[in-house]
């Protein structure tokens, strides 16, 4: 499976990461499903039906491996906002052409086209987390059993 195959995926949860070797990265994600409608009541006000998002316990996990990376970041999704400055393709799984994170990498590191070589910004907008990875290696995507 290729990263581009995931670019139309919707509503995923981040399940964690590890660095199996120094400066390599493995991340785990789960697909989700929309639950049955429930009334959304805050205080005494009823806002109508809401649909909880639940992890599908029968779905395999999505594993994404990067052989190496320049940097990665994980943010609490609650503290992020839309930024028209950024340019990317994809929905949940994204490949950025222009981003604040790439700007940060150009200022905060000496990574360049010459060293370590041409790199890409991959982004994953999960439910609850926003993950950014800058890497010279393409991600390897696989499905694994729970």
PDB file of C-alpha atoms in Angstrom:
ATOM      1  CA  UNK A   1       0.000   0.000   0.000  1.00  0.00           C
ATOM      2  CA  UNK A   2       1.256   3.506  -0.830  1.00  0.00           C
ATOM      3  CA  UNK A   3       0.858   6.693   1.203  1.00  0.00           C
ATOM      4  CA  UNK A   4      -1.148   8.209  -1.687  1.00  0.00           C
ATOM      5  CA  UNK A   5      -3.653   5.352  -1.278  1.00  0.00           C
ATOM      6  CA  UNK A   6      -4.491   6.794   2.153  1.00  0.00           C
ATOM      7  CA  UNK A   7      -5.009  10.378   1.029  1.00  0.00           C
ATOM      8  CA  UNK A   8      -8.810  10.050   0.790  1.00  0.00           C
ATOM      9  CA  UNK A   9      -9.132   8.214   4.132  1.00  0.00           C
ATOM     10  CA  UNK A  10     -11.455   9.818   6.712  1.00  0.00           C
ATOM     11  CA  UNK A  11     -11.603   9.922  10.506  1.00  0.00           C
ATOM     12  CA  UNK A  12      -8.624   8.074  11.918  1.00  0.00           C
ATOM     13  CA  UNK A  13      -7.189   7.835  15.412  1.00  0.00           C
ATOM     14  CA  UNK A  14      -3.501   7.989  16.276  1.00  0.00           C
ATOM     15  CA  UNK A  15      -2.512   4.948  18.350  1.00  0.00           C
ATOM     16  CA  UNK A  16       1.131   5.767  19.027  1.00  0.00           C
ATOM     17  CA  UNK A  17       4.640   5.621  17.687  1.00  0.00           C
ATOM     18  CA  UNK A  18       8.049   4.160  18.311  1.00  0.00           C
ATOM     19  CA  UNK A  19      11.555   4.646  17.009  1.00  0.00           C
ATOM     20  CA  UNK A  20      12.672   1.101  16.202  1.00  0.00           C
ATOM     21  CA  UNK A  21      16.153   2.405  15.377  1.00  0.00           C
ATOM     22  CA  UNK A  22      17.817   5.765  15.928  1.00  0.00           C
ATOM     23  CA  UNK A  23      16.064   8.400  13.767  1.00  0.00           C
ATOM     24  CA  UNK A  24      13.602   5.976  12.177  1.00  0.00           C
ATOM     25  CA  UNK A  25       9.894   6.221  12.892  1.00  0.00           C
ATOM     26  CA  UNK A  26       6.941   3.809  13.073  1.00  0.00           C
ATOM     27  CA  UNK A  27       3.420   5.141  13.679  1.00  0.00           C
ATOM     28  CA  UNK A  28       0.100   3.354  14.202  1.00  0.00           C
ATOM     29  CA  UNK A  29      -3.410   4.515  13.276  1.00  0.00           C
ATOM     30  CA  UNK A  30      -6.914   3.089  13.379  1.00  0.00           C
ATOM     31  CA  UNK A  31      -9.859   3.710  11.102  1.00  0.00           C
ATOM     32  CA  UNK A  32     -13.135   4.653  12.771  1.00  0.00           C
ATOM     33  CA  UNK A  33     -16.862   4.454  12.127  1.00  0.00           C
ATOM     34  CA  UNK A  34     -19.794   6.736  12.805  1.00  0.00           C
ATOM     35  CA  UNK A  35     -21.914   5.567  15.729  1.00  0.00           C
ATOM     36  CA  UNK A  36     -25.670   5.724  16.191  1.00  0.00           C
ATOM     37  CA  UNK A  37     -27.224   9.153  16.751  1.00  0.00           C
ATOM     38  CA  UNK A  38     -27.325  10.492  20.305  1.00  0.00           C
ATOM     39  CA  UNK A  39     -28.865  13.733  21.545  1.00  0.00           C
ATOM     40  CA  UNK A  40     -26.271  16.438  22.232  1.00  0.00           C
ATOM     41  CA  UNK A  41     -27.357  18.142  25.457  1.00  0.00           C
ATOM     42  CA  UNK A  42     -25.249  20.819  27.111  1.00  0.00           C
ATOM     43  CA  UNK A  43     -26.737  22.162  30.316  1.00  0.00           C
ATOM     44  CA  UNK A  44     -30.441  22.329  29.563  1.00  0.00           C
ATOM     45  CA  UNK A  45     -30.048  23.012  25.829  1.00  0.00           C
ATOM     46  CA  UNK A  46     -30.636  20.207  23.322  1.00  0.00           C
ATOM     47  CA  UNK A  47     -28.584  20.755  20.139  1.00  0.00           C
ATOM     48  CA  UNK A  48     -30.157  17.819  18.299  1.00  0.00           C
ATOM     49  CA  UNK A  49     -28.527  14.589  17.242  1.00  0.00           C
ATOM     50  CA  UNK A  50     -24.787  14.048  17.258  1.00  0.00           C
ATOM     51  CA  UNK A  51     -22.928  11.047  15.917  1.00  0.00           C
ATOM     52  CA  UNK A  52     -20.099   9.671  18.047  1.00  0.00           C
ATOM     53  CA  UNK A  53     -17.024   8.464  16.217  1.00  0.00           C
ATOM     54  CA  UNK A  54     -15.936   5.039  17.375  1.00  0.00           C
ATOM     55  CA  UNK A  55     -12.872   2.953  16.729  1.00  0.00           C
ATOM     56  CA  UNK A  56     -13.710  -0.062  14.623  1.00  0.00           C
ATOM     57  CA  UNK A  57     -12.216  -2.830  16.743  1.00  0.00           C
ATOM     58  CA  UNK A  58     -12.411  -5.225  13.788  1.00  0.00           C
ATOM     59  CA  UNK A  59     -10.335  -3.075  11.436  1.00  0.00           C
ATOM     60  CA  UNK A  60      -6.633  -3.648  11.031  1.00  0.00           C
ATOM     61  CA  UNK A  61      -4.246  -0.954  12.197  1.00  0.00           C
ATOM     62  CA  UNK A  62      -2.480   1.191   9.641  1.00  0.00           C
ATOM     63  CA  UNK A  63       1.278   1.189  10.173  1.00  0.00           C
ATOM     64  CA  UNK A  64       3.442   3.883   8.589  1.00  0.00           C
ATOM     65  CA  UNK A  65       7.225   3.537   8.656  1.00  0.00           C
ATOM     66  CA  UNK A  66       9.849   6.147   7.811  1.00  0.00           C
ATOM     67  CA  UNK A  67      13.370   4.778   7.380  1.00  0.00           C
ATOM     68  CA  UNK A  68      14.701   8.167   8.460  1.00  0.00           C
ATOM     69  CA  UNK A  69      13.379  11.641   9.227  1.00  0.00           C
ATOM     70  CA  UNK A  70      14.559  15.227   9.554  1.00  0.00           C
ATOM     71  CA  UNK A  71      11.909  16.075  12.160  1.00  0.00           C
ATOM     72  CA  UNK A  72       8.455  15.162  13.361  1.00  0.00           C
ATOM     73  CA  UNK A  73       5.907  16.882  15.553  1.00  0.00           C
ATOM     74  CA  UNK A  74       2.661  15.889  17.250  1.00  0.00           C
ATOM     75  CA  UNK A  75       0.137  18.545  18.269  1.00  0.00           C
ATOM     76  CA  UNK A  76      -3.122  18.414  20.173  1.00  0.00           C
ATOM     77  CA  UNK A  77      -5.738  18.908  17.448  1.00  0.00           C
ATOM     78  CA  UNK A  78      -7.786  21.140  19.781  1.00  0.00           C
ATOM     79  CA  UNK A  79      -5.135  23.887  19.570  1.00  0.00           C
ATOM     80  CA  UNK A  80      -4.805  24.064  15.788  1.00  0.00           C
ATOM     81  CA  UNK A  81      -6.647  26.175  13.253  1.00  0.00           C
ATOM     82  CA  UNK A  82      -7.023  26.292   9.474  1.00  0.00           C
ATOM     83  CA  UNK A  83      -4.235  28.158   7.672  1.00  0.00           C
ATOM     84  CA  UNK A  84      -4.817  29.320   4.081  1.00  0.00           C
ATOM     85  CA  UNK A  85      -1.041  29.788   3.718  1.00  0.00           C
ATOM     86  CA  UNK A  86      -0.510  26.042   3.514  1.00  0.00           C
ATOM     87  CA  UNK A  87      -0.765  24.081   0.270  1.00  0.00           C
ATOM     88  CA  UNK A  88      -1.222  20.314   0.217  1.00  0.00           C
ATOM     89  CA  UNK A  89      -2.943  17.454  -1.513  1.00  0.00           C
ATOM     90  CA  UNK A  90      -5.013  14.891   0.339  1.00  0.00           C
ATOM     91  CA  UNK A  91      -7.493  15.093   3.192  1.00  0.00           C
ATOM     92  CA  UNK A  92      -6.449  13.271   6.353  1.00  0.00           C
ATOM     93  CA  UNK A  93      -3.138  12.011   4.942  1.00  0.00           C
ATOM     94  CA  UNK A  94      -1.457  14.946   3.227  1.00  0.00           C
ATOM     95  CA  UNK A  95       1.609  15.825   1.213  1.00  0.00           C
ATOM     96  CA  UNK A  96       2.504  19.494   1.603  1.00  0.00           C
ATOM     97  CA  UNK A  97       3.942  21.767  -1.059  1.00  0.00           C
ATOM     98  CA  UNK A  98       4.044  24.752   1.301  1.00  0.00           C
ATOM     99  CA  UNK A  99       3.594  24.800   5.081  1.00  0.00           C
ATOM    100  CA  UNK A 100       4.513  26.553   8.309  1.00  0.00           C
ATOM    101  CA  UNK A 101       6.270  23.347   9.362  1.00  0.00           C
ATOM    102  CA  UNK A 102       8.519  23.416   6.268  1.00  0.00           C
ATOM    103  CA  UNK A 103       9.260  27.075   7.099  1.00  0.00           C
ATOM    104  CA  UNK A 104      10.161  26.016  10.648  1.00  0.00           C
ATOM    105  CA  UNK A 105      12.478  23.291   9.305  1.00  0.00           C
ATOM    106  CA  UNK A 106      14.258  25.765   7.014  1.00  0.00           C
ATOM    107  CA  UNK A 107      14.869  28.152   9.942  1.00  0.00           C
ATOM    108  CA  UNK A 108      15.423  25.640  12.746  1.00  0.00           C
ATOM    109  CA  UNK A 109      17.707  23.143  10.951  1.00  0.00           C
ATOM    110  CA  UNK A 110      20.368  23.132   8.248  1.00  0.00           C
ATOM    111  CA  UNK A 111      18.534  20.428   6.272  1.00  0.00           C
ATOM    112  CA  UNK A 112      18.582  21.236   2.560  1.00  0.00           C
ATOM    113  CA  UNK A 113      18.285  19.742  -0.914  1.00  0.00           C
ATOM    114  CA  UNK A 114      22.050  19.065  -0.722  1.00  0.00           C
ATOM    115  CA  UNK A 115      22.010  17.448   2.729  1.00  0.00           C
ATOM    116  CA  UNK A 116      20.315  15.189   3.548  1.00  0.00           C
ATOM    117  CA  UNK A 117      18.728  15.538   0.091  1.00  0.00           C
ATOM    118  CA  UNK A 118      15.293  16.416  -1.254  1.00  0.00           C
ATOM    119  CA  UNK A 119      12.703  15.992   1.498  1.00  0.00           C
ATOM    120  CA  UNK A 120       8.926  16.089   1.789  1.00  0.00           C
ATOM    121  CA  UNK A 121       6.474  17.219   4.440  1.00  0.00           C
ATOM    122  CA  UNK A 122       3.895  14.533   5.202  1.00  0.00           C
ATOM    123  CA  UNK A 123       0.961  15.428   7.431  1.00  0.00           C
ATOM    124  CA  UNK A 124      -1.673  13.357   9.153  1.00  0.00           C
ATOM    125  CA  UNK A 125      -4.767  15.082  10.577  1.00  0.00           C
ATOM    126  CA  UNK A 126      -6.204  12.606  13.029  1.00  0.00           C
ATOM    127  CA  UNK A 127      -9.083  12.911  15.424  1.00  0.00           C
ATOM    128  CA  UNK A 128      -7.348  14.470  18.474  1.00  0.00           C
ATOM    129  CA  UNK A 129      -3.829  14.769  16.958  1.00  0.00           C
ATOM    130  CA  UNK A 130      -2.029  16.552  14.100  1.00  0.00           C
ATOM    131  CA  UNK A 131       1.214  14.877  13.034  1.00  0.00           C
ATOM    132  CA  UNK A 132       3.890  16.402  10.807  1.00  0.00           C
ATOM    133  CA  UNK A 133       6.877  14.483   9.436  1.00  0.00           C
ATOM    134  CA  UNK A 134       9.664  15.819   7.237  1.00  0.00           C
ATOM    135  CA  UNK A 135      11.665  13.041   5.643  1.00  0.00           C
ATOM    136  CA  UNK A 136      13.916  12.205   2.702  1.00  0.00           C
ATOM    137  CA  UNK A 137      12.518   8.667   2.735  1.00  0.00           C
ATOM    138  CA  UNK A 138       9.093   7.806   1.406  1.00  0.00           C
ATOM    139  CA  UNK A 139       6.736   6.281   3.967  1.00  0.00           C
ATOM    140  CA  UNK A 140       6.037   2.572   3.824  1.00  0.00           C
ATOM    141  CA  UNK A 141       2.388   1.845   4.593  1.00  0.00           C
ATOM    142  CA  UNK A 142       0.997  -1.499   5.686  1.00  0.00           C
ATOM    143  CA  UNK A 143      -1.994  -2.918   7.505  1.00  0.00           C
ATOM    144  CA  UNK A 144      -1.343  -5.033  10.571  1.00  0.00           C
ATOM    145  CA  UNK A 145      -3.580  -7.101  12.815  1.00  0.00           C
ATOM    146  CA  UNK A 146      -4.614  -5.759  16.205  1.00  0.00           C
TER     147      UNK A 146
END
